[in-house]
């Protein structure tokens, strides 16, 4: 069965520093990968997704992620963070050939300090 | 404006008192889903609906019911709430679950005493 592991529950970082939020998944079939962001007291919104093609995908707000099939990873990166990036980030997977329901990781809280 | 709405946003109730959380979307989406979010556990799927009249259990369906009589609405029913159902609940919708973005409602914070 597929599962998603977000390796860090909390990531503190200073403003303008780079950040990487790590995500690993387990699946024996083709997968579709997503990163969602949840700002305080709000619902989730899509940052970016990988369906096929180029393994480097770019999303909103300057975020990007790289799909690495051999390492079963989909890490999220941003070269320079802002205070406004403070939020919780969720990696999610849906599996080819399934109903397509999303399996979410437990989330990573990114805290950007001035 | 394309959106998913949920009501109520906040609810405090007592054990055993039936309640319904409504969810509505205006994007003509086929797929709708309910999740609960608990600290340290991420989002877990309660029920989903592939289209009108077709619903199925997610990972944590115990204690919940749903119905999908119209495409736009997908209410979540707690027939006899218990304190372990205290959580933050999200409704989401999508054109289809596999490739397309899911759009989330603002959440309903439920406390059962």
PDB file of N, CA and C in Angstrom, chain A residues 23-103:
ATOM      1  N   UNK A  23      10.113  14.803   1.220  1.00  0.00           N
ATOM      2  CA  UNK A  23       8.972  13.905   1.093  1.00  0.00           C
ATOM      3  C   UNK A  23       9.434  12.629   0.405  1.00  0.00           C
ATOM      4  N   UNK A  24       9.152  11.511   1.012  1.00  0.00           N
ATOM      5  CA  UNK A  24       9.391  10.210   0.390  1.00  0.00           C
ATOM      6  C   UNK A  24       8.077   9.440   0.348  1.00  0.00           C
ATOM      7  N   UNK A  25       7.930   8.619  -0.675  1.00  0.00           N
ATOM      8  CA  UNK A  25       6.710   7.839  -0.811  1.00  0.00           C
ATOM      9  C   UNK A  25       7.077   6.390  -1.063  1.00  0.00           C
ATOM     10  N   UNK A  26       6.127   5.524  -0.826  1.00  0.00           N
ATOM     11  CA  UNK A  26       6.323   4.118  -1.158  1.00  0.00           C
ATOM     12  C   UNK A  26       5.172   3.674  -2.036  1.00  0.00           C
ATOM     13  N   UNK A  27       5.506   3.132  -3.173  1.00  0.00           N
ATOM     14  CA  UNK A  27       4.507   2.607  -4.089  1.00  0.00           C
ATOM     15  C   UNK A  27       5.216   1.756  -5.123  1.00  0.00           C
ATOM     16  N   UNK A  28       4.555   0.723  -5.554  1.00  0.00           N
ATOM     17  CA  UNK A  28       5.154  -0.166  -6.545  1.00  0.00           C
ATOM     18  C   UNK A  28       4.666   0.127  -7.957  1.00  0.00           C
ATOM     19  N   UNK A  29       3.786   1.104  -8.091  1.00  0.00           N
ATOM     20  CA  UNK A  29       3.249   1.440  -9.408  1.00  0.00           C
ATOM     21  C   UNK A  29       3.483   2.916  -9.681  1.00  0.00           C
ATOM     22  N   UNK A  30       2.992   3.357 -10.812  1.00  0.00           N
ATOM     23  CA  UNK A  30       3.177   4.764 -11.145  1.00  0.00           C
ATOM     24  C   UNK A  30       2.406   5.638 -10.160  1.00  0.00           C
ATOM     25  N   UNK A  31       2.973   6.789  -9.875  1.00  0.00           N
ATOM     26  CA  UNK A  31       2.355   7.685  -8.895  1.00  0.00           C
ATOM     27  C   UNK A  31       2.235   9.085  -9.460  1.00  0.00           C
ATOM     28  N   UNK A  32       1.330   9.830  -8.876  1.00  0.00           N
ATOM     29  CA  UNK A  32       1.160  11.243  -9.162  1.00  0.00           C
ATOM     30  C   UNK A  32       1.359  11.972  -7.833  1.00  0.00           C
ATOM     31  N   UNK A  33       2.158  13.008  -7.864  1.00  0.00           N
ATOM     32  CA  UNK A  33       2.642  13.628  -6.632  1.00  0.00           C
ATOM     33  C   UNK A  33       2.225  15.084  -6.544  1.00  0.00           C
ATOM     34  N   UNK A  34       1.888  15.502  -5.338  1.00  0.00           N
ATOM     35  CA  UNK A  34       1.368  16.840  -5.115  1.00  0.00           C
ATOM     36  C   UNK A  34       1.995  17.437  -3.840  1.00  0.00           C
ATOM     37  N   UNK A  35       2.134  18.749  -3.860  1.00  0.00           N
ATOM     38  CA  UNK A  35       2.407  19.498  -2.633  1.00  0.00           C
ATOM     39  C   UNK A  35       1.287  20.514  -2.439  1.00  0.00           C
ATOM     40  N   UNK A  36       0.720  20.492  -1.223  1.00  0.00           N
ATOM     41  CA  UNK A  36      -0.296  21.461  -0.838  1.00  0.00           C
ATOM     42  C   UNK A  36       0.249  22.311   0.308  1.00  0.00           C
ATOM     43  N   UNK A  37      -0.265  23.552   0.406  1.00  0.00           N
ATOM     44  CA  UNK A  37       0.128  24.443   1.491  1.00  0.00           C
ATOM     45  C   UNK A  37      -1.126  24.855   2.261  1.00  0.00           C
ATOM     46  N   UNK A  38      -0.973  24.930   3.578  1.00  0.00           N
ATOM     47  CA  UNK A  38      -2.072  25.371   4.434  1.00  0.00           C
ATOM     48  C   UNK A  38      -1.592  26.543   5.262  1.00  0.00           C
ATOM     49  N   UNK A  39      -2.091  27.733   4.936  1.00  0.00           N
ATOM     50  CA  UNK A  39      -1.789  28.914   5.746  1.00  0.00           C
ATOM     51  C   UNK A  39      -2.643  28.881   7.004  1.00  0.00           C
ATOM     52  N   UNK A  40      -2.232  29.572   8.047  1.00  0.00           N
ATOM     53  CA  UNK A  40      -2.963  29.519   9.322  1.00  0.00           C
ATOM     54  C   UNK A  40      -4.450  29.801   9.140  1.00  0.00           C
ATOM     55  N   UNK A  41      -5.257  28.938   9.734  1.00  0.00           N
ATOM     56  CA  UNK A  41      -6.716  29.075   9.746  1.00  0.00           C
ATOM     57  C   UNK A  41      -7.342  29.059   8.348  1.00  0.00           C
ATOM     58  N   UNK A  42      -6.712  28.371   7.422  1.00  0.00           N
ATOM     59  CA  UNK A  42      -7.261  28.264   6.078  1.00  0.00           C
ATOM     60  C   UNK A  42      -7.282  26.809   5.627  1.00  0.00           C
ATOM     61  N   UNK A  43      -7.948  26.568   4.515  1.00  0.00           N
ATOM     62  CA  UNK A  43      -7.910  25.253   3.891  1.00  0.00           C
ATOM     63  C   UNK A  43      -6.628  25.075   3.117  1.00  0.00           C
ATOM     64  N   UNK A  44      -6.497  23.932   2.482  1.00  0.00           N
ATOM     65  CA  UNK A  44      -5.291  23.642   1.702  1.00  0.00           C
ATOM     66  C   UNK A  44      -5.433  24.173   0.290  1.00  0.00           C
ATOM     67  N   UNK A  45      -4.308  24.563  -0.306  1.00  0.00           N
ATOM     68  CA  UNK A  45      -4.301  24.952  -1.716  1.00  0.00           C
ATOM     69  C   UNK A  45      -3.090  24.327  -2.379  1.00  0.00           C
ATOM     70  N   UNK A  46      -3.242  24.042  -3.659  1.00  0.00           N
ATOM     71  CA  UNK A  46      -2.197  23.343  -4.399  1.00  0.00           C
ATOM     72  C   UNK A  46      -1.013  24.259  -4.670  1.00  0.00           C
ATOM     73  N   UNK A  47       0.191  23.763  -4.374  1.00  0.00           N
ATOM     74  CA  UNK A  47       1.433  24.464  -4.728  1.00  0.00           C
ATOM     75  C   UNK A  47       1.931  24.021  -6.086  1.00  0.00           C
ATOM     76  N   UNK A  48       2.006  22.710  -6.273  1.00  0.00           N
ATOM     77  CA  UNK A  48       2.492  22.151  -7.532  1.00  0.00           C
ATOM     78  C   UNK A  48       2.164  20.666  -7.580  1.00  0.00           C
ATOM     79  N   UNK A  49       2.326  20.103  -8.784  1.00  0.00           N
ATOM     80  CA  UNK A  49       2.064  18.670  -8.947  1.00  0.00           C
ATOM     81  C   UNK A  49       2.965  18.091 -10.024  1.00  0.00           C
ATOM     82  N   UNK A  50       3.249  16.809  -9.883  1.00  0.00           N
ATOM     83  CA  UNK A  50       3.971  16.065 -10.904  1.00  0.00           C
ATOM     84  C   UNK A  50       3.064  14.948 -11.412  1.00  0.00           C
ATOM     85  N   UNK A  51       2.833  14.952 -12.716  1.00  0.00           N
ATOM     86  CA  UNK A  51       2.050  13.883 -13.334  1.00  0.00           C
ATOM     87  C   UNK A  51       2.929  13.024 -14.233  1.00  0.00           C
ATOM     88  N   UNK A  52       3.748  13.678 -15.062  1.00  0.00           N
ATOM     89  CA  UNK A  52       4.658  12.972 -15.961  1.00  0.00           C
ATOM     90  C   UNK A  52       5.581  14.006 -16.576  1.00  0.00           C
ATOM     91  N   UNK A  53       6.561  13.536 -17.371  1.00  0.00           N
ATOM     92  CA  UNK A  53       7.423  14.455 -18.096  1.00  0.00           C
ATOM     93  C   UNK A  53       8.592  14.929 -17.254  1.00  0.00           C
ATOM     94  N   UNK A  54       8.931  16.199 -17.397  1.00  0.00           N
ATOM     95  CA  UNK A  54      10.085  16.747 -16.701  1.00  0.00           C
ATOM     96  C   UNK A  54       9.981  16.507 -15.208  1.00  0.00           C
ATOM     97  N   UNK A  55      11.091  16.066 -14.626  1.00  0.00           N
ATOM     98  CA  UNK A  55      11.058  15.729 -13.193  1.00  0.00           C
ATOM     99  C   UNK A  55      11.139  16.960 -12.304  1.00  0.00           C
ATOM    100  N   UNK A  56      11.482  18.091 -12.865  1.00  0.00           N
ATOM    101  CA  UNK A  56      11.511  19.335 -12.088  1.00  0.00           C
ATOM    102  C   UNK A  56      10.245  20.113 -12.399  1.00  0.00           C
ATOM    103  N   UNK A  57       9.448  20.329 -11.387  1.00  0.00           N
ATOM    104  CA  UNK A  57       8.200  21.052 -11.597  1.00  0.00           C
ATOM    105  C   UNK A  57       8.219  22.341 -10.796  1.00  0.00           C
ATOM    106  N   UNK A  58       7.665  23.364 -11.403  1.00  0.00           N
ATOM    107  CA  UNK A  58       7.610  24.668 -10.743  1.00  0.00           C
ATOM    108  C   UNK A  58       6.174  24.964 -10.345  1.00  0.00           C
ATOM    109  N   UNK A  59       6.040  25.598  -9.177  1.00  0.00           N
ATOM    110  CA  UNK A  59       4.719  25.905  -8.683  1.00  0.00           C
ATOM    111  C   UNK A  59       4.553  27.381  -8.399  1.00  0.00           C
ATOM    112  N   UNK A  60       3.561  27.676  -7.583  1.00  0.00           N
ATOM    113  CA  UNK A  60       3.289  29.065  -7.244  1.00  0.00           C
ATOM    114  C   UNK A  60       4.242  29.560  -6.164  1.00  0.00           C
ATOM    115  N   UNK A  61       4.342  30.860  -6.048  1.00  0.00           N
ATOM    116  CA  UNK A  61       5.124  31.509  -4.985  1.00  0.00           C
ATOM    117  C   UNK A  61       6.603  31.125  -4.995  1.00  0.00           C
ATOM    118  N   UNK A  62       7.149  30.765  -6.146  1.00  0.00           N
ATOM    119  CA  UNK A  62       8.574  30.494  -6.260  1.00  0.00           C
ATOM    120  C   UNK A  62       9.022  29.122  -5.798  1.00  0.00           C
ATOM    121  N   UNK A  63       8.093  28.245  -5.473  1.00  0.00           N
ATOM    122  CA  UNK A  63       8.442  26.891  -5.056  1.00  0.00           C
ATOM    123  C   UNK A  63       8.664  25.984  -6.262  1.00  0.00           C
ATOM    124  N   UNK A  64       9.515  24.989  -6.081  1.00  0.00           N
ATOM    125  CA  UNK A  64       9.713  23.957  -7.074  1.00  0.00           C
ATOM    126  C   UNK A  64       9.971  22.635  -6.373  1.00  0.00           C
ATOM    127  N   UNK A  65       9.780  21.542  -7.104  1.00  0.00           N
ATOM    128  CA  UNK A  65      10.011  20.224  -6.530  1.00  0.00           C
ATOM    129  C   UNK A  65      10.585  19.321  -7.605  1.00  0.00           C
ATOM    130  N   UNK A  66      11.357  18.352  -7.166  1.00  0.00           N
ATOM    131  CA  UNK A  66      11.977  17.417  -8.101  1.00  0.00           C
ATOM    132  C   UNK A  66      11.550  15.995  -7.789  1.00  0.00           C
ATOM    133  N   UNK A  67      11.038  15.316  -8.795  1.00  0.00           N
ATOM    134  CA  UNK A  67      10.646  13.918  -8.676  1.00  0.00           C
ATOM    135  C   UNK A  67      11.868  13.051  -8.934  1.00  0.00           C
ATOM    136  N   UNK A  68      12.180  12.186  -7.985  1.00  0.00           N
ATOM    137  CA  UNK A  68      13.299  11.260  -8.131  1.00  0.00           C
ATOM    138  C   UNK A  68      12.761   9.849  -7.959  1.00  0.00           C
ATOM    139  N   UNK A  69      12.591   9.166  -9.086  1.00  0.00           N
ATOM    140  CA  UNK A  69      11.962   7.852  -9.040  1.00  0.00           C
ATOM    141  C   UNK A  69      12.828   6.826  -8.317  1.00  0.00           C
ATOM    142  N   UNK A  70      14.132   6.878  -8.533  1.00  0.00           N
ATOM    143  CA  UNK A  70      15.016   5.881  -7.929  1.00  0.00           C
ATOM    144  C   UNK A  70      15.060   6.020  -6.403  1.00  0.00           C
ATOM    145  N   UNK A  71      14.931   7.244  -5.932  1.00  0.00           N
ATOM    146  CA  UNK A  71      14.926   7.471  -4.485  1.00  0.00           C
ATOM    147  C   UNK A  71      13.514   7.616  -3.925  1.00  0.00           C
ATOM    148  N   UNK A  72      12.540   7.466  -4.752  1.00  0.00           N
ATOM    149  CA  UNK A  72      11.118   7.637  -4.390  1.00  0.00           C
ATOM    150  C   UNK A  72      10.924   8.880  -3.534  1.00  0.00           C
ATOM    151  N   UNK A  73      11.393   9.996  -4.071  1.00  0.00           N
ATOM    152  CA  UNK A  73      11.306  11.246  -3.327  1.00  0.00           C
ATOM    153  C   UNK A  73      10.687  12.338  -4.186  1.00  0.00           C
ATOM    154  N   UNK A  74      10.185  13.341  -3.509  1.00  0.00           N
ATOM    155  CA  UNK A  74       9.581  14.505  -4.180  1.00  0.00           C
ATOM    156  C   UNK A  74       9.771  15.695  -3.237  1.00  0.00           C
ATOM    157  N   UNK A  75      11.003  16.147  -3.134  1.00  0.00           N
ATOM    158  CA  UNK A  75      11.355  17.213  -2.192  1.00  0.00           C
ATOM    159  C   UNK A  75      10.968  18.586  -2.731  1.00  0.00           C
ATOM    160  N   UNK A  76      10.510  19.425  -1.845  1.00  0.00           N
ATOM    161  CA  UNK A  76      10.072  20.785  -2.188  1.00  0.00           C
ATOM    162  C   UNK A  76      11.171  21.774  -1.815  1.00  0.00           C
ATOM    163  N   UNK A  77      11.422  22.741  -2.696  1.00  0.00           N
ATOM    164  CA  UNK A  77      12.504  23.690  -2.446  1.00  0.00           C
ATOM    165  C   UNK A  77      12.070  25.106  -2.785  1.00  0.00           C
ATOM    166  N   UNK A  78      12.715  26.037  -2.086  1.00  0.00           N
ATOM    167  CA  UNK A  78      12.584  27.441  -2.451  1.00  0.00           C
ATOM    168  C   UNK A  78      13.908  28.120  -2.148  1.00  0.00           C
ATOM    169  N   UNK A  79      14.469  28.867  -3.096  1.00  0.00           N
ATOM    170  CA  UNK A  79      15.810  29.424  -2.908  1.00  0.00           C
ATOM    171  C   UNK A  79      15.879  30.539  -1.865  1.00  0.00           C
ATOM    172  N   UNK A  80      14.765  31.234  -1.630  1.00  0.00           N
ATOM    173  CA  UNK A  80      14.793  32.362  -0.699  1.00  0.00           C
ATOM    174  C   UNK A  80      13.389  32.539  -0.128  1.00  0.00           C
ATOM    175  N   UNK A  81      13.229  32.260   1.143  1.00  0.00           N
ATOM    176  CA  UNK A  81      11.880  32.274   1.719  1.00  0.00           C
ATOM    177  C   UNK A  81      11.537  33.644   2.297  1.00  0.00           C
ATOM    178  N   UNK A  82      10.232  33.885   2.382  1.00  0.00           N
ATOM    179  CA  UNK A  82       9.714  35.110   2.984  1.00  0.00           C
ATOM    180  C   UNK A  82       8.906  34.769   4.221  1.00  0.00           C
ATOM    181  N   UNK A  83       8.703  35.774   5.038  1.00  0.00           N
ATOM    182  CA  UNK A  83       7.875  35.585   6.238  1.00  0.00           C
ATOM    183  C   UNK A  83       6.523  34.987   5.864  1.00  0.00           C
ATOM    184  N   UNK A  84       5.990  35.416   4.740  1.00  0.00           N
ATOM    185  CA  UNK A  84       4.660  34.988   4.298  1.00  0.00           C
ATOM    186  C   UNK A  84       4.611  33.513   3.900  1.00  0.00           C
ATOM    187  N   UNK A  85       5.752  32.854   3.806  1.00  0.00           N
ATOM    188  CA  UNK A  85       5.779  31.413   3.501  1.00  0.00           C
ATOM    189  C   UNK A  85       5.536  30.566   4.741  1.00  0.00           C
ATOM    190  N   UNK A  86       5.463  31.193   5.890  1.00  0.00           N
ATOM    191  CA  UNK A  86       5.152  30.465   7.117  1.00  0.00           C
ATOM    192  C   UNK A  86       3.802  29.781   6.976  1.00  0.00           C
ATOM    193  N   UNK A  87       3.815  28.456   7.059  1.00  0.00           N
ATOM    194  CA  UNK A  87       2.607  27.665   6.799  1.00  0.00           C
ATOM    195  C   UNK A  87       2.945  26.204   7.065  1.00  0.00           C
ATOM    196  N   UNK A  88       1.932  25.345   6.906  1.00  0.00           N
ATOM    197  CA  UNK A  88       2.164  23.912   6.959  1.00  0.00           C
ATOM    198  C   UNK A  88       2.079  23.366   5.542  1.00  0.00           C
ATOM    199  N   UNK A  89       3.000  22.490   5.201  1.00  0.00           N
ATOM    200  CA  UNK A  89       3.111  21.967   3.849  1.00  0.00           C
ATOM    201  C   UNK A  89       2.874  20.461   3.875  1.00  0.00           C
ATOM    202  N   UNK A  90       2.025  20.008   2.955  1.00  0.00           N
ATOM    203  CA  UNK A  90       1.672  18.602   2.889  1.00  0.00           C
ATOM    204  C   UNK A  90       2.055  18.026   1.533  1.00  0.00           C
ATOM    205  N   UNK A  91       2.749  16.901   1.570  1.00  0.00           N
ATOM    206  CA  UNK A  91       3.021  16.119   0.389  1.00  0.00           C
ATOM    207  C   UNK A  91       1.913  15.075   0.253  1.00  0.00           C
ATOM    208  N   UNK A  92       1.475  14.796  -0.970  1.00  0.00           N
ATOM    209  CA  UNK A  92       0.392  13.839  -1.175  1.00  0.00           C
ATOM    210  C   UNK A  92       0.647  13.032  -2.441  1.00  0.00           C
ATOM    211  N   UNK A  93       0.146  11.818  -2.437  1.00  0.00           N
ATOM    212  CA  UNK A  93       0.358  10.878  -3.540  1.00  0.00           C
ATOM    213  C   UNK A  93      -0.966  10.254  -3.945  1.00  0.00           C
ATOM    214  N   UNK A  94      -1.172  10.103  -5.235  1.00  0.00           N
ATOM    215  CA  UNK A  94      -2.230   9.225  -5.712  1.00  0.00           C
ATOM    216  C   UNK A  94      -1.585   8.203  -6.644  1.00  0.00           C
ATOM    217  N   UNK A  95      -2.180   7.040  -6.697  1.00  0.00           N
ATOM    218  CA  UNK A  95      -1.545   5.903  -7.343  1.00  0.00           C
ATOM    219  C   UNK A  95      -2.251   5.556  -8.646  1.00  0.00           C
ATOM    220  N   UNK A  96      -1.482   5.370  -9.712  1.00  0.00           N
ATOM    221  CA  UNK A  96      -2.062   4.974 -10.972  1.00  0.00           C
ATOM    222  C   UNK A  96      -2.791   3.652 -10.862  1.00  0.00           C
ATOM    223  N   UNK A  97      -3.935   3.549 -11.514  1.00  0.00           N
ATOM    224  CA  UNK A  97      -4.709   2.319 -11.471  1.00  0.00           C
ATOM    225  C   UNK A  97      -5.620   2.213 -10.277  1.00  0.00           C
ATOM    226  N   UNK A  98      -5.553   3.176  -9.383  1.00  0.00           N
ATOM    227  CA  UNK A  98      -6.417   3.158  -8.198  1.00  0.00           C
ATOM    228  C   UNK A  98      -7.608   4.083  -8.442  1.00  0.00           C
ATOM    229  N   UNK A  99      -8.423   4.238  -7.404  1.00  0.00           N
ATOM    230  CA  UNK A  99      -9.514   5.208  -7.480  1.00  0.00           C
ATOM    231  C   UNK A  99      -8.976   6.632  -7.577  1.00  0.00           C
ATOM    232  N   UNK A 100      -7.719   6.792  -7.180  1.00  0.00           N
ATOM    233  CA  UNK A 100      -7.087   8.096  -7.291  1.00  0.00           C
ATOM    234  C   UNK A 100      -7.147   8.921  -6.029  1.00  0.00           C
ATOM    235  N   UNK A 101      -7.608   8.315  -4.941  1.00  0.00           N
ATOM    236  CA  UNK A 101      -7.670   9.091  -3.704  1.00  0.00           C
ATOM    237  C   UNK A 101      -6.273   9.496  -3.251  1.00  0.00           C
ATOM    238  N   UNK A 102      -6.180  10.692  -2.671  1.00  0.00           N
ATOM    239  CA  UNK A 102      -4.905  11.204  -2.210  1.00  0.00           C
ATOM    240  C   UNK A 102      -4.545  10.610  -0.857  1.00  0.00           C
ATOM    241  N   UNK A 103      -3.278  10.232  -0.725  1.00  0.00           N
ATOM    242  CA  UNK A 103      -2.723   9.866   0.572  1.00  0.00           C
ATOM    243  C   UNK A 103      -1.786  10.986   0.983  1.00  0.00           C
TER     244      UNK A 103
END
